[in-house]
Coordinates of C-alpha atoms in Angstrom, one line a residue:
L58 CA 0.0 0.0 0.0
K59 CA 2.8 2.4 -0.9
G60 CA 1.7 6.0 -1.2
S61 CA -1.4 5.5 0.9
G62 CA -2.5 7.4 3.9
M63 CA -2.5 4.2 6.0
Q64 CA -0.4 1.0 5.9
R65 CA -1.9 -2.5 6.0
D66 CA -1.2 -2.9 9.8
E67 CA -2.9 0.4 10.4
I68 CA -6.0 -0.7 8.5
F69 CA -6.1 -4.0 10.4
A70 CA -5.7 -2.2 13.7
R71 CA -8.4 0.4 12.8
D72 CA -10.8 -2.5 12.0
G73 CA -9.9 -4.4 15.1
H74 CA -8.3 -7.2 13.1
R75 CA -11.8 -8.2 12.1
C76 CA -12.9 -9.4 8.7
V77 CA -15.7 -7.1 7.6
F78 CA -17.3 -10.1 5.7
C79 CA -17.3 -13.0 8.2
G80 CA -16.8 -11.0 11.3
Q81 CA -13.9 -13.1 12.6
V82 CA -11.0 -11.5 14.5
L83 CA -7.8 -13.0 13.1
P84 CA -4.0 -12.5 13.3
A85 CA -2.5 -10.1 10.7
E86 CA -1.0 -13.0 8.7
E87 CA -4.5 -14.3 7.9
L88 CA -5.8 -10.8 6.8
T89 CA -5.8 -8.9 3.6
V90 CA -6.8 -5.4 2.6
D91 CA -9.8 -5.1 0.3
H92 CA -10.7 -2.1 -1.8
L93 CA -14.4 -1.2 -1.8
Q94 CA -14.1 0.4 -5.2
A95 CA -11.4 -1.6 -7.1
R96 CA -8.4 0.2 -8.3
S97 CA -9.1 -1.1 -11.8
R98 CA -12.5 0.7 -11.6
G99 CA -11.1 4.0 -10.4
G100 CA -10.8 3.3 -6.6
D101 CA -7.8 4.6 -4.7
R102 CA -5.8 3.5 -1.6
S103 CA -7.4 6.0 0.8
A104 CA -8.5 4.8 4.2
G105 CA -12.2 5.2 3.3
N106 CA -11.9 2.8 0.3
L107 CA -10.1 0.1 2.3
V108 CA -11.4 -2.6 4.7
T109 CA -10.0 -5.6 6.4
A110 CA -10.9 -9.0 4.9
C111 CA -9.7 -12.5 5.8
G112 CA -8.0 -14.6 3.2
A113 CA -10.8 -17.0 3.0
C114 CA -13.5 -14.3 2.3
N115 CA -11.2 -12.6 -0.2
V116 CA -10.8 -15.9 -2.1
R117 CA -14.6 -16.4 -2.0
K118 CA -15.2 -13.0 -3.3
G119 CA -12.7 -13.6 -6.1
R120 CA -12.7 -11.0 -8.9
R121 CA -16.3 -10.2 -8.6
R122 CA -17.5 -6.7 -7.8
L123 CA -18.0 -6.2 -4.1
A124 CA -21.8 -5.7 -4.5
E125 CA -22.1 -8.8 -6.6
F126 CA -20.4 -10.8 -3.9
L127 CA -22.5 -9.2 -1.1
A128 CA -25.8 -9.6 -3.0
G129 CA -25.3 -13.4 -3.1
E130 CA -24.1 -13.7 0.5
P131 CA -26.6 -12.2 3.0
D132 CA -24.5 -13.0 6.0
A133 CA -21.5 -11.4 4.5
Y134 CA -23.6 -8.3 3.6
A135 CA -25.0 -8.0 7.2
N136 CA -21.5 -8.3 8.6
F137 CA -20.2 -5.7 6.1
R138 CA -22.9 -3.2 7.1
R139 CA -22.1 -3.9 10.8
Y140 CA -18.3 -3.7 10.6
A141 CA -17.3 -1.5 7.6
I142 CA -17.8 1.6 9.8
H143 CA -14.7 3.5 8.5
A144 CA -15.8 3.2 4.8
W145 CA -16.8 6.4 3.1
K146 CA -20.6 6.9 3.1
R147 CA -20.6 7.4 -0.6
H148 CA -19.0 3.9 -1.1
L149 CA -21.5 2.4 1.3
Q150 CA -24.4 4.0 -0.5
A151 CA -23.2 2.9 -3.9
I152 CA -22.8 -0.6 -2.7
D153 CA -26.2 -0.6 -1.1
D154 CA -27.8 0.7 -4.3
E155 CA -26.0 -1.9 -6.4
V156 CA -26.9 -4.8 -4.1
S157 CA -30.6 -3.7 -4.1
K158 CA -30.6 -3.7 -7.9
L159 CA -28.9 -7.1 -8.2
R160 CA -31.3 -8.6 -5.7
A161 CA -34.3 -7.1 -7.5
G162 CA -33.3 -9.0 -10.6

């Protein structure tokens, strides 16, 4: 995360070493940093675009858009809304809107 406002360990500490998708608290070596808006889609490395995810959830998410992953995983979505408290409100709103559209069909 070179050039970012926060380093990986700072993101993990900020999020209480808790995966925002499964809710587990894990050691740093089992955690990854996930972008709410992917860098390939214009997202940056700012703190409001980054959350803590465990390796297992990151693998389950794969290369799907975050909303696509969350729309198909109600428990992960509930955890995300509970634990992604440091995410920018505009990202949370965009994700909520996209999840609603995906669930509607």
